[in-house]
XYZ file of C-alpha atoms in Angstrom:
54
model
C 3.826 -8.290 -24.700
C 5.947 -6.517 -22.014
C 6.821 -8.503 -19.244
C 6.504 -7.720 -15.409
C 7.857 -8.670 -12.383
C 5.110 -9.131 -8.893
C 7.343 -5.957 -7.613
C 7.015 -3.666 -10.104
C 3.394 -4.219 -10.236
C 3.458 -3.516 -6.291
C 5.304 -0.526 -6.336
C 3.413 1.455 -9.066
C 0.203 0.127 -7.661
C 1.192 1.268 -3.589
C 3.305 4.452 -4.750
C -0.154 5.815 -6.674
C -1.604 5.484 -2.799
C 1.020 6.950 -1.438
C -0.427 10.126 0.423
C -3.988 9.638 -0.436
C -6.828 10.089 2.580
C -6.981 7.445 4.733
C -10.802 5.787 4.537
C -10.623 4.864 7.880
C -9.827 8.745 9.805
C -9.984 11.855 9.126
C -6.242 12.861 10.111
C -4.385 10.136 8.659
C -2.749 9.822 4.772
C -1.202 6.316 3.821
C 2.322 6.312 3.390
C 4.844 2.641 1.969
C 5.610 0.450 5.071
C 5.113 -3.288 5.313
C 1.925 -4.848 6.991
C 2.158 -8.560 8.423
C 5.374 -9.068 6.340
C 3.937 -7.541 3.020
C 4.305 -4.455 1.126
C 1.355 -2.159 2.295
C 0.203 1.661 2.347
C -0.572 1.967 5.268
C -2.286 5.287 7.412
C 0.341 7.092 9.241
C -2.522 7.890 11.958
C -4.626 5.402 12.478
C -2.182 2.401 11.493
C -4.862 0.492 9.012
C -3.674 -0.405 6.010
C -4.877 1.197 1.889
C -3.697 -1.644 -0.030
C -1.241 -4.613 0.884
C 0.172 -7.181 -1.926
C 1.189 -10.758 -1.188
């Protein structure tokens, strides 16, 4: 069985969402950032997190 770390899983999940359209506003796209100290993808326009890993 292959071993994965939390960081590997987080990178893969969040990386796949980068560039997607924001679900909350019509103008933004998701970019890698921190949200409240956690790894996340956040809308570059409205600041709403699309996904957050803690």
